[in-house]
Amino acid sequence: MTSTVITRDDAERVAETITAGLDQLIDAEFWKFPGDDLLATARTIERLARRIYAVQVTVAGEIDLARLAQTHGQTSTAVLLRNALNIGPGDAATRVRTARQILPQDAISGGEIPPQLPELGHHLHTGNLGAEQSTIIVKTMSKIPTEIPTDIRENAEHTLIRHARTMDPVDLTKVAARLLITLDPDGDFEPTDPTDRTELALGSRDVRTGLTPIKGKLDDSTVAAFIAATDPHAKPRPEIDGIKDHRSAATRLAQALSTVLDGYLASGDGPVQGGERPHVTMTVQYDALTNRLGDATLTAAGTPIGPALARQILCDCTVIPAVLDAPGEPLDIGRATRIWPTAIRRAAILRDGGCLFPGCDRPARWTEIHHIVFWLNGGPTSLNNAACLCQAHHILIHAGDWQVRMAKDGRPEVIPPAWIDPERRPRRNDGIRLRQ
């Protein structure tokens, strides 16, 4: 793979030329093409799209090597790309992972480390492979330990690429699975302790159905504990007047898990987080709580909920008033202490909803409360001087380049350094509001 020395202006001129060509293609009268010509054109355009993706990966890799995420206050290169380019987190992470495999990397001792998958890089840059095929190859090769002899790894890469050039991603995935079985018939590539391979992830909530998917893998011990905890609650209800329990086994198990979690939260025996025992916080407008719950906008633990569920929660809970800008729990204790009391912490979390740094996706329960005017500089421990920040962005703010200030509407906002925005225009984490 050879490199070409160009400037930013050169890159802009090349992009303008490509854009002009794309404009012609977009306006082309493809319907006039004979069938075979139309297919040939589709292949040409597909190859072009693949080469553009290769450039995207290369640029992502250079952003990663330049460590721009650190200087731009982002937790990783993938997060920086997601916010700068408005692409999905999966796409951003894939670009970075691919770049780290096909581009030379900086060595700690100086110099460069050759690419891990040079053949993949060649075929990606020439347009022989697309994003999906390269992702499968990178993911498969990452499962082969680095201590495996180089010739075996190179042969595996070559085998995957050879099949990828003639297969769609579905069939390539099957080939990749067979390859791993061939190289590792005894499963030695995987960690010996199953607990190191456990996974659990919450998907995105379906606003139409109010349901959130869960996906994961648990080790034997956790599965046994899960069954022991849920089984007593997952049994079919006794027949009433000859009518059997209509719920499916899957529904009964899901509702049993809810019962177990409710019991755990009610006991209050869990570890302290943010100064409080495990709990669910539900935000209800005051007038809705008193007489118009049906018209309310409600959230519980950051998730929108309906009035029926709100009434159920309120029926059996401890109601803690958190009235902002009005009498209620003490929300200003001056400079008596720099430690944030529970009342102010709750109010700040309700107001900010999570880490307020632009682009950060850390939820409120993982944040720390920051003194906007530093306590050492005379800042009070009060709601008007509080801001929710995750640990990484809390450290970044204290480094001094970025700043937090309280806006006129009573919400904190972030001021970037002049080397990012010469006008230092305030920014907000709009993603928080979209998730609520």
PDB file of C-alpha atoms in Angstrom, residues 74-366:
ATOM      1  CA  GLN A  74     -14.141  12.337  24.136  1.00  0.00           C
ATOM      2  CA  THR A  75     -13.762   8.980  25.854  1.00  0.00           C
ATOM      3  CA  SER A  76     -12.642   7.147  22.693  1.00  0.00           C
ATOM      4  CA  THR A  77     -12.037   7.635  18.988  1.00  0.00           C
ATOM      5  CA  ALA A  78     -15.291   5.832  18.233  1.00  0.00           C
ATOM      6  CA  VAL A  79     -17.245   8.283  20.411  1.00  0.00           C
ATOM      7  CA  LEU A  80     -15.497  11.214  18.725  1.00  0.00           C
ATOM      8  CA  LEU A  81     -16.391   9.894  15.248  1.00  0.00           C
ATOM      9  CA  ARG A  82     -19.966   9.234  16.300  1.00  0.00           C
ATOM     10  CA  ASN A  83     -20.447  12.814  17.475  1.00  0.00           C
ATOM     11  CA  ALA A  84     -18.399  14.527  14.775  1.00  0.00           C
ATOM     12  CA  LEU A  85     -19.879  12.592  11.847  1.00  0.00           C
ATOM     13  CA  ASN A  86     -23.340  11.706  13.204  1.00  0.00           C
ATOM     14  CA  ILE A  87     -22.810   8.000  12.535  1.00  0.00           C
ATOM     15  CA  GLY A  88     -23.945   5.067  14.638  1.00  0.00           C
ATOM     16  CA  PRO A  89     -21.794   3.734  17.487  1.00  0.00           C
ATOM     17  CA  GLY A  90     -21.405   0.360  15.776  1.00  0.00           C
ATOM     18  CA  ASP A  91     -20.217   1.926  12.521  1.00  0.00           C
ATOM     19  CA  ALA A  92     -17.781   4.199  14.357  1.00  0.00           C
ATOM     20  CA  ALA A  93     -16.305   1.360  16.422  1.00  0.00           C
ATOM     21  CA  THR A  94     -15.985  -0.868  13.342  1.00  0.00           C
ATOM     22  CA  ARG A  95     -14.052   1.781  11.426  1.00  0.00           C
ATOM     23  CA  VAL A  96     -11.590   2.182  14.290  1.00  0.00           C
ATOM     24  CA  ARG A  97     -11.134  -1.584  14.801  1.00  0.00           C
ATOM     25  CA  THR A  98     -10.572  -2.119  11.081  1.00  0.00           C
ATOM     26  CA  ALA A  99      -8.099   0.749  10.839  1.00  0.00           C
ATOM     27  CA  ARG A 100      -6.061  -0.632  13.721  1.00  0.00           C
ATOM     28  CA  GLN A 101      -5.683  -3.899  11.830  1.00  0.00           C
ATOM     29  CA  ILE A 102      -4.889  -2.643   8.325  1.00  0.00           C
ATOM     30  CA  LEU A 103      -2.752   0.426   9.120  1.00  0.00           C
ATOM     31  CA  PRO A 104       0.722   0.608  10.714  1.00  0.00           C
ATOM     32  CA  GLN A 105       0.547   1.469  14.413  1.00  0.00           C
ATOM     33  CA  ASP A 106       2.851   3.564  16.558  1.00  0.00           C
ATOM     34  CA  ALA A 107       5.253   1.528  18.695  1.00  0.00           C
ATOM     35  CA  ILE A 108       5.686   2.526  22.333  1.00  0.00           C
ATOM     36  CA  SER A 109       9.456   2.561  21.886  1.00  0.00           C
ATOM     37  CA  GLY A 110       9.223   4.622  18.691  1.00  0.00           C
ATOM     38  CA  GLY A 111       8.877   3.670  15.055  1.00  0.00           C
ATOM     39  CA  GLU A 112       6.015   1.719  13.540  1.00  0.00           C
ATOM     40  CA  ILE A 113       4.440  -1.689  13.983  1.00  0.00           C
ATOM     41  CA  PRO A 114       3.465  -3.238  10.613  1.00  0.00           C
ATOM     42  CA  PRO A 115      -0.249  -3.800   9.944  1.00  0.00           C
ATOM     43  CA  GLN A 116      -1.740  -6.938  11.475  1.00  0.00           C
ATOM     44  CA  LEU A 117      -3.839  -7.673   8.374  1.00  0.00           C
ATOM     45  CA  PRO A 118      -1.981  -6.198   5.398  1.00  0.00           C
ATOM     46  CA  GLU A 119      -3.713  -8.370   2.786  1.00  0.00           C
ATOM     47  CA  LEU A 120      -7.117  -7.226   4.025  1.00  0.00           C
ATOM     48  CA  GLY A 121      -5.933  -3.623   3.783  1.00  0.00           C
ATOM     49  CA  HIS A 122      -4.885  -4.123   0.173  1.00  0.00           C
ATOM     50  CA  HIS A 123      -8.206  -5.630  -0.907  1.00  0.00           C
ATOM     51  CA  LEU A 124     -10.198  -3.039   1.026  1.00  0.00           C
ATOM     52  CA  HIS A 125      -8.321  -0.165  -0.612  1.00  0.00           C
ATOM     53  CA  THR A 126      -8.660  -1.636  -4.101  1.00  0.00           C
ATOM     54  CA  GLY A 127     -12.401  -2.090  -3.703  1.00  0.00           C
ATOM     55  CA  ASN A 128     -12.398  -5.891  -3.766  1.00  0.00           C
ATOM     56  CA  LEU A 129     -14.067  -6.080  -0.349  1.00  0.00           C
ATOM     57  CA  GLY A 130     -16.801  -4.069   1.306  1.00  0.00           C
ATOM     58  CA  ALA A 131     -17.499  -2.966   4.839  1.00  0.00           C
ATOM     59  CA  GLU A 132     -19.448  -6.086   5.832  1.00  0.00           C
ATOM     60  CA  GLN A 133     -16.837  -8.553   4.572  1.00  0.00           C
ATOM     61  CA  SER A 134     -13.955  -6.666   6.175  1.00  0.00           C
ATOM     62  CA  THR A 135     -15.832  -6.495   9.483  1.00  0.00           C
ATOM     63  CA  ILE A 136     -16.311 -10.268   9.493  1.00  0.00           C
ATOM     64  CA  ILE A 137     -12.641 -10.842   8.714  1.00  0.00           C
ATOM     65  CA  VAL A 138     -11.435  -8.460  11.423  1.00  0.00           C
ATOM     66  CA  LYS A 139     -13.765 -10.005  13.996  1.00  0.00           C
ATOM     67  CA  THR A 140     -12.705 -13.556  13.065  1.00  0.00           C
ATOM     68  CA  MET A 141      -8.983 -12.790  13.085  1.00  0.00           C
ATOM     69  CA  SER A 142      -9.318 -11.109  16.487  1.00  0.00           C
ATOM     70  CA  LYS A 143     -10.376 -14.479  17.909  1.00  0.00           C
ATOM     71  CA  ILE A 144      -7.115 -16.135  16.830  1.00  0.00           C
ATOM     72  CA  PRO A 145      -4.536 -15.580  19.598  1.00  0.00           C
ATOM     73  CA  THR A 146      -1.456 -13.584  18.651  1.00  0.00           C
ATOM     74  CA  GLU A 147       0.792 -16.408  19.864  1.00  0.00           C
ATOM     75  CA  ILE A 148      -0.456 -18.611  17.025  1.00  0.00           C
ATOM     76  CA  PRO A 149       2.377 -18.967  14.437  1.00  0.00           C
ATOM     77  CA  THR A 150       2.485 -16.142  11.909  1.00  0.00           C
ATOM     78  CA  ASP A 151       2.158 -18.454   8.906  1.00  0.00           C
ATOM     79  CA  ILE A 152      -1.077 -19.919  10.279  1.00  0.00           C
ATOM     80  CA  ARG A 153      -2.545 -16.461  10.886  1.00  0.00           C
ATOM     81  CA  GLU A 154      -1.525 -15.316   7.405  1.00  0.00           C
ATOM     82  CA  ASN A 155      -3.069 -18.408   5.861  1.00  0.00           C
ATOM     83  CA  ALA A 156      -6.292 -17.806   7.801  1.00  0.00           C
ATOM     84  CA  GLU A 157      -6.429 -14.202   6.594  1.00  0.00           C
ATOM     85  CA  HIS A 158      -5.784 -15.305   3.007  1.00  0.00           C
ATOM     86  CA  THR A 159      -8.486 -18.005   3.215  1.00  0.00           C
ATOM     87  CA  LEU A 160     -11.076 -15.558   4.512  1.00  0.00           C
ATOM     88  CA  ILE A 161     -10.247 -12.965   1.848  1.00  0.00           C
ATOM     89  CA  ARG A 162     -10.355 -15.558  -0.942  1.00  0.00           C
ATOM     90  CA  HIS A 163     -13.869 -16.579   0.069  1.00  0.00           C
ATOM     91  CA  ALA A 164     -14.960 -12.995   0.769  1.00  0.00           C
ATOM     92  CA  ARG A 165     -14.283 -11.976  -2.830  1.00  0.00           C
ATOM     93  CA  THR A 166     -16.919 -14.417  -4.109  1.00  0.00           C
ATOM     94  CA  MET A 167     -19.350 -14.662  -1.175  1.00  0.00           C
ATOM     95  CA  ASP A 168     -21.940 -12.457   0.439  1.00  0.00           C
ATOM     96  CA  PRO A 169     -21.550 -11.706   4.162  1.00  0.00           C
ATOM     97  CA  VAL A 170     -24.010 -14.433   5.207  1.00  0.00           C
ATOM     98  CA  ASP A 171     -22.008 -17.235   3.597  1.00  0.00           C
ATOM     99  CA  LEU A 172     -18.702 -15.667   4.656  1.00  0.00           C
ATOM    100  CA  THR A 173     -19.850 -15.784   8.277  1.00  0.00           C
ATOM    101  CA  LYS A 174     -20.381 -19.539   7.941  1.00  0.00           C
ATOM    102  CA  VAL A 175     -16.914 -19.982   6.429  1.00  0.00           C
ATOM    103  CA  ALA A 176     -15.394 -17.944   9.244  1.00  0.00           C
ATOM    104  CA  ALA A 177     -17.099 -20.124  11.843  1.00  0.00           C
ATOM    105  CA  ARG A 178     -15.795 -23.320  10.179  1.00  0.00           C
ATOM    106  CA  LEU A 179     -12.297 -21.830  10.009  1.00  0.00           C
ATOM    107  CA  LEU A 180     -12.244 -21.165  13.743  1.00  0.00           C
ATOM    108  CA  ILE A 181     -13.454 -24.695  14.453  1.00  0.00           C
ATOM    109  CA  THR A 182     -10.687 -26.083  12.244  1.00  0.00           C
ATOM    110  CA  LEU A 183      -8.001 -24.001  13.954  1.00  0.00           C
ATOM    111  CA  ASP A 184      -9.394 -24.527  17.433  1.00  0.00           C
ATOM    112  CA  PRO A 185     -11.272 -27.870  17.652  1.00  0.00           C
ATOM    113  CA  ASP A 186     -10.909 -28.000  21.450  1.00  0.00           C
ATOM    114  CA  GLY A 187     -12.032 -24.438  22.106  1.00  0.00           C
ATOM    115  CA  ASP A 188      -8.674 -23.336  23.478  1.00  0.00           C
ATOM    116  CA  PHE A 189      -8.933 -19.888  21.884  1.00  0.00           C
ATOM    117  CA  GLU A 190     -11.672 -18.911  24.316  1.00  0.00           C
ATOM    118  CA  PRO A 191     -10.853 -17.907  27.922  1.00  0.00           C
ATOM    119  CA  THR A 192     -10.788 -20.949  30.208  1.00  0.00           C
ATOM    120  CA  ASP A 193     -13.041 -19.283  32.774  1.00  0.00           C
ATOM    121  CA  PRO A 194     -16.605 -18.983  31.381  1.00  0.00           C
ATOM    122  CA  THR A 195     -17.231 -15.953  33.626  1.00  0.00           C
ATOM    123  CA  ASP A 196     -14.759 -14.021  31.467  1.00  0.00           C
ATOM    124  CA  ARG A 197     -17.086 -14.543  28.491  1.00  0.00           C
ATOM    125  CA  THR A 198     -20.366 -13.538  30.096  1.00  0.00           C
ATOM    126  CA  GLU A 199     -22.295 -10.746  28.385  1.00  0.00           C
ATOM    127  CA  LEU A 200     -25.449  -8.808  29.112  1.00  0.00           C
ATOM    128  CA  ALA A 201     -26.693  -5.827  27.156  1.00  0.00           C
ATOM    129  CA  LEU A 202     -29.865  -3.747  27.144  1.00  0.00           C
ATOM    130  CA  GLY A 203     -31.136  -2.764  23.701  1.00  0.00           C
ATOM    131  CA  SER A 204     -33.025   0.375  22.733  1.00  0.00           C
ATOM    132  CA  ARG A 205     -36.488   0.827  24.132  1.00  0.00           C
ATOM    133  CA  ASP A 206     -39.339   0.491  21.637  1.00  0.00           C
ATOM    134  CA  VAL A 207     -41.375   3.633  22.290  1.00  0.00           C
ATOM    135  CA  ARG A 208     -44.428   2.081  20.634  1.00  0.00           C
ATOM    136  CA  THR A 209     -44.597  -1.076  22.759  1.00  0.00           C
ATOM    137  CA  GLY A 210     -42.722   0.139  25.840  1.00  0.00           C
ATOM    138  CA  LEU A 211     -40.470  -2.943  25.696  1.00  0.00           C
ATOM    139  CA  THR A 212     -36.672  -3.113  25.822  1.00  0.00           C
ATOM    140  CA  PRO A 213     -34.801  -6.160  24.454  1.00  0.00           C
ATOM    141  CA  ILE A 214     -32.118  -7.897  26.513  1.00  0.00           C
ATOM    142  CA  LYS A 215     -29.356  -9.999  24.998  1.00  0.00           C
ATOM    143  CA  GLY A 216     -26.557 -11.880  26.714  1.00  0.00           C
ATOM    144  CA  LYS A 217     -24.741 -15.030  27.773  1.00  0.00           C
ATOM    145  CA  LEU A 218     -24.379 -16.215  31.375  1.00  0.00           C
ATOM    146  CA  ASP A 219     -22.079 -18.751  32.993  1.00  0.00           C
ATOM    147  CA  ASP A 220     -23.434 -21.866  34.746  1.00  0.00           C
ATOM    148  CA  SER A 221     -23.274 -20.402  38.238  1.00  0.00           C
ATOM    149  CA  THR A 222     -25.195 -17.284  37.259  1.00  0.00           C
ATOM    150  CA  VAL A 223     -27.785 -19.302  35.358  1.00  0.00           C
ATOM    151  CA  ALA A 224     -28.310 -21.490  38.427  1.00  0.00           C
ATOM    152  CA  ALA A 225     -28.751 -18.413  40.620  1.00  0.00           C
ATOM    153  CA  PHE A 226     -31.116 -16.875  38.063  1.00  0.00           C
ATOM    154  CA  ILE A 227     -33.281 -19.995  37.968  1.00  0.00           C
ATOM    155  CA  ALA A 228     -33.296 -20.323  41.753  1.00  0.00           C
ATOM    156  CA  ALA A 229     -34.397 -16.708  42.163  1.00  0.00           C
ATOM    157  CA  THR A 230     -37.052 -16.620  39.434  1.00  0.00           C
ATOM    158  CA  ASP A 231     -38.434 -20.158  39.387  1.00  0.00           C
ATOM    159  CA  PRO A 232     -40.781 -19.762  42.376  1.00  0.00           C
ATOM    160  CA  HIS A 233     -42.362 -16.718  40.693  1.00  0.00           C
ATOM    161  CA  ALA A 234     -42.438 -18.143  37.150  1.00  0.00           C
ATOM    162  CA  LYS A 235     -44.853 -21.005  37.792  1.00  0.00           C
ATOM    163  CA  PRO A 236     -48.304 -20.836  36.169  1.00  0.00           C
ATOM    164  CA  ARG A 237     -50.939 -19.288  38.386  1.00  0.00           C
ATOM    165  CA  PRO A 238     -53.489 -21.722  39.860  1.00  0.00           C
ATOM    166  CA  GLU A 239     -56.619 -22.216  37.806  1.00  0.00           C
ATOM    167  CA  ILE A 240     -59.499 -19.940  38.723  1.00  0.00           C
ATOM    168  CA  ASP A 241     -62.945 -21.285  37.825  1.00  0.00           C
ATOM    169  CA  GLY A 242     -61.306 -23.686  35.405  1.00  0.00           C
ATOM    170  CA  ILE A 243     -59.435 -20.913  33.595  1.00  0.00           C
ATOM    171  CA  LYS A 244     -55.740 -21.645  33.185  1.00  0.00           C
ATOM    172  CA  ASP A 245     -52.953 -19.094  33.307  1.00  0.00           C
ATOM    173  CA  HIS A 246     -52.798 -17.744  29.729  1.00  0.00           C
ATOM    174  CA  ARG A 247     -49.248 -16.359  30.013  1.00  0.00           C
ATOM    175  CA  SER A 248     -46.490 -18.018  28.001  1.00  0.00           C
ATOM    176  CA  ALA A 249     -43.435 -19.436  29.747  1.00  0.00           C
ATOM    177  CA  ALA A 250     -41.354 -16.547  28.401  1.00  0.00           C
ATOM    178  CA  THR A 251     -43.787 -13.964  29.754  1.00  0.00           C
ATOM    179  CA  ARG A 252     -43.937 -15.674  33.147  1.00  0.00           C
ATOM    180  CA  LEU A 253     -40.134 -15.694  33.358  1.00  0.00           C
ATOM    181  CA  ALA A 254     -39.890 -12.000  32.440  1.00  0.00           C
ATOM    182  CA  GLN A 255     -42.479 -11.085  35.047  1.00  0.00           C
ATOM    183  CA  ALA A 256     -40.709 -13.271  37.603  1.00  0.00           C
ATOM    184  CA  LEU A 257     -37.489 -11.337  37.008  1.00  0.00           C
ATOM    185  CA  SER A 258     -39.379  -8.108  37.585  1.00  0.00           C
ATOM    186  CA  THR A 259     -40.687  -9.502  40.898  1.00  0.00           C
ATOM    187  CA  VAL A 260     -37.180 -10.485  42.020  1.00  0.00           C
ATOM    188  CA  LEU A 261     -35.726  -7.077  41.131  1.00  0.00           C
ATOM    189  CA  ASP A 262     -38.578  -5.265  42.884  1.00  0.00           C
ATOM    190  CA  GLY A 263     -37.877  -7.304  45.998  1.00  0.00           C
ATOM    191  CA  TYR A 264     -34.178  -6.519  45.839  1.00  0.00           C
ATOM    192  CA  LEU A 265     -34.780  -2.786  45.534  1.00  0.00           C
ATOM    193  CA  ALA A 266     -37.366  -2.835  48.305  1.00  0.00           C
ATOM    194  CA  SER A 267     -34.933  -4.520  50.705  1.00  0.00           C
ATOM    195  CA  GLY A 268     -32.382  -1.712  50.376  1.00  0.00           C
ATOM    196  CA  ASP A 269     -29.530  -4.111  51.030  1.00  0.00           C
ATOM    197  CA  GLY A 270     -27.593  -3.359  47.856  1.00  0.00           C
ATOM    198  CA  PRO A 271     -24.344  -1.396  47.621  1.00  0.00           C
ATOM    199  CA  VAL A 272     -24.336   2.378  47.795  1.00  0.00           C
ATOM    200  CA  GLN A 273     -24.096   4.225  44.478  1.00  0.00           C
ATOM    201  CA  GLY A 274     -23.919   7.984  44.367  1.00  0.00           C
ATOM    202  CA  GLY A 275     -24.539   8.102  48.106  1.00  0.00           C
ATOM    203  CA  GLU A 276     -27.783   6.129  48.001  1.00  0.00           C
ATOM    204  CA  ARG A 277     -29.002   2.551  48.165  1.00  0.00           C
ATOM    205  CA  PRO A 278     -30.483   1.044  44.970  1.00  0.00           C
ATOM    206  CA  HIS A 279     -33.732   2.744  44.039  1.00  0.00           C
ATOM    207  CA  VAL A 280     -35.863   3.800  41.080  1.00  0.00           C
ATOM    208  CA  THR A 281     -36.363   7.526  40.633  1.00  0.00           C
ATOM    209  CA  MET A 282     -39.611   8.592  38.969  1.00  0.00           C
ATOM    210  CA  THR A 283     -40.013  12.156  37.762  1.00  0.00           C
ATOM    211  CA  VAL A 284     -43.561  13.521  37.920  1.00  0.00           C
ATOM    212  CA  GLN A 285     -44.702  17.078  37.349  1.00  0.00           C
ATOM    213  CA  TYR A 286     -46.336  18.449  40.486  1.00  0.00           C
ATOM    214  CA  ASP A 287     -49.713  19.262  38.928  1.00  0.00           C
ATOM    215  CA  ALA A 288     -49.749  15.853  37.255  1.00  0.00           C
ATOM    216  CA  LEU A 289     -49.064  14.170  40.581  1.00  0.00           C
ATOM    217  CA  THR A 290     -51.956  15.995  42.248  1.00  0.00           C
ATOM    218  CA  ASN A 291     -54.737  15.820  39.719  1.00  0.00           C
ATOM    219  CA  ARG A 292     -53.702  15.328  36.084  1.00  0.00           C
ATOM    220  CA  LEU A 293     -51.575  12.196  35.973  1.00  0.00           C
ATOM    221  CA  GLY A 294     -53.155  11.125  32.713  1.00  0.00           C
ATOM    222  CA  ASP A 295     -51.632  14.119  30.909  1.00  0.00           C
ATOM    223  CA  ALA A 296     -48.212  13.799  32.513  1.00  0.00           C
ATOM    224  CA  THR A 297     -44.810  13.329  30.951  1.00  0.00           C
ATOM    225  CA  LEU A 298     -43.232  10.743  33.228  1.00  0.00           C
ATOM    226  CA  THR A 299     -39.858   9.051  33.449  1.00  0.00           C
ATOM    227  CA  ALA A 300     -38.606   6.283  35.734  1.00  0.00           C
ATOM    228  CA  ALA A 301     -34.865   5.647  35.877  1.00  0.00           C
ATOM    229  CA  GLY A 302     -34.509   7.776  32.735  1.00  0.00           C
ATOM    230  CA  THR A 303     -37.090   5.755  30.771  1.00  0.00           C
ATOM    231  CA  PRO A 304     -40.487   7.179  29.691  1.00  0.00           C
ATOM    232  CA  ILE A 305     -43.409   5.364  31.323  1.00  0.00           C
ATOM    233  CA  GLY A 306     -47.166   5.516  31.037  1.00  0.00           C
ATOM    234  CA  PRO A 307     -49.629   6.836  33.634  1.00  0.00           C
ATOM    235  CA  ALA A 308     -50.826   3.322  34.564  1.00  0.00           C
ATOM    236  CA  LEU A 309     -47.342   2.175  35.541  1.00  0.00           C
ATOM    237  CA  ALA A 310     -46.749   5.464  37.334  1.00  0.00           C
ATOM    238  CA  ARG A 311     -49.819   4.902  39.501  1.00  0.00           C
ATOM    239  CA  GLN A 312     -48.596   1.375  40.264  1.00  0.00           C
ATOM    240  CA  ILE A 313     -45.185   2.658  41.375  1.00  0.00           C
ATOM    241  CA  LEU A 314     -46.681   5.471  43.435  1.00  0.00           C
ATOM    242  CA  CYS A 315     -49.020   3.016  45.144  1.00  0.00           C
ATOM    243  CA  ASP A 316     -46.147   1.313  46.977  1.00  0.00           C
ATOM    244  CA  CYS A 317     -43.178   3.617  47.369  1.00  0.00           C
ATOM    245  CA  THR A 318     -41.576   6.294  49.444  1.00  0.00           C
ATOM    246  CA  VAL A 319     -42.323   9.637  47.811  1.00  0.00           C
ATOM    247  CA  ILE A 320     -39.373  12.003  48.065  1.00  0.00           C
ATOM    248  CA  PRO A 321     -40.201  15.536  46.906  1.00  0.00           C
ATOM    249  CA  ALA A 322     -37.603  17.136  44.671  1.00  0.00           C
ATOM    250  CA  VAL A 323     -38.972  20.595  43.963  1.00  0.00           C
ATOM    251  CA  LEU A 324     -36.594  22.699  41.898  1.00  0.00           C
ATOM    252  CA  ASP A 325     -36.440  26.460  42.477  1.00  0.00           C
ATOM    253  CA  ALA A 326     -39.104  26.217  45.180  1.00  0.00           C
ATOM    254  CA  PRO A 327     -39.264  25.273  48.851  1.00  0.00           C
ATOM    255  CA  GLY A 328     -38.537  21.619  49.495  1.00  0.00           C
ATOM    256  CA  GLU A 329     -35.514  19.655  50.581  1.00  0.00           C
ATOM    257  CA  PRO A 330     -32.501  21.908  51.263  1.00  0.00           C
ATOM    258  CA  LEU A 331     -30.750  22.491  47.938  1.00  0.00           C
ATOM    259  CA  ASP A 332     -28.113  24.938  49.141  1.00  0.00           C
ATOM    260  CA  ILE A 333     -25.822  24.340  52.109  1.00  0.00           C
ATOM    261  CA  GLY A 334     -23.309  27.034  51.215  1.00  0.00           C
ATOM    262  CA  ARG A 335     -19.705  26.153  51.966  1.00  0.00           C
ATOM    263  CA  ALA A 336     -20.382  24.038  55.021  1.00  0.00           C
ATOM    264  CA  THR A 337     -18.992  21.020  53.139  1.00  0.00           C
ATOM    265  CA  ARG A 338     -17.740  20.108  49.684  1.00  0.00           C
ATOM    266  CA  ILE A 339     -19.500  16.711  49.905  1.00  0.00           C
ATOM    267  CA  TRP A 340     -22.753  16.693  47.981  1.00  0.00           C
ATOM    268  CA  PRO A 341     -25.751  15.728  50.147  1.00  0.00           C
ATOM    269  CA  THR A 342     -28.335  13.327  48.762  1.00  0.00           C
ATOM    270  CA  ALA A 343     -30.987  16.025  48.237  1.00  0.00           C
ATOM    271  CA  ILE A 344     -28.817  18.140  45.949  1.00  0.00           C
ATOM    272  CA  ARG A 345     -27.514  15.070  44.131  1.00  0.00           C
ATOM    273  CA  ARG A 346     -31.080  13.954  43.382  1.00  0.00           C
ATOM    274  CA  ALA A 347     -32.049  17.395  42.133  1.00  0.00           C
ATOM    275  CA  ALA A 348     -28.986  17.686  39.872  1.00  0.00           C
ATOM    276  CA  ILE A 349     -29.633  14.239  38.400  1.00  0.00           C
ATOM    277  CA  LEU A 350     -33.271  15.084  37.730  1.00  0.00           C
ATOM    278  CA  ARG A 351     -32.262  18.289  35.986  1.00  0.00           C
ATOM    279  CA  ASP A 352     -29.225  17.074  33.967  1.00  0.00           C
ATOM    280  CA  GLY A 353     -30.330  13.493  33.224  1.00  0.00           C
ATOM    281  CA  GLY A 354     -26.761  12.217  32.775  1.00  0.00           C
ATOM    282  CA  CYS A 355     -23.287  13.456  31.942  1.00  0.00           C
ATOM    283  CA  LEU A 356     -23.847  16.884  30.423  1.00  0.00           C
ATOM    284  CA  PHE A 357     -20.703  16.800  28.260  1.00  0.00           C
ATOM    285  CA  PRO A 358     -21.692  16.932  24.550  1.00  0.00           C
ATOM    286  CA  GLY A 359     -21.821  13.464  23.028  1.00  0.00           C
ATOM    287  CA  CYS A 360     -21.346  11.545  26.277  1.00  0.00           C
ATOM    288  CA  ASP A 361     -23.755   8.647  26.826  1.00  0.00           C
ATOM    289  CA  ARG A 362     -22.979   7.972  30.513  1.00  0.00           C
ATOM    290  CA  PRO A 363     -26.274   7.733  32.463  1.00  0.00           C
ATOM    291  CA  ALA A 364     -26.938   9.749  35.588  1.00  0.00           C
ATOM    292  CA  ARG A 365     -26.193   6.858  37.933  1.00  0.00           C
ATOM    293  CA  TRP A 366     -22.596   6.773  36.664  1.00  0.00           C
TER     294      TRP A 366
END
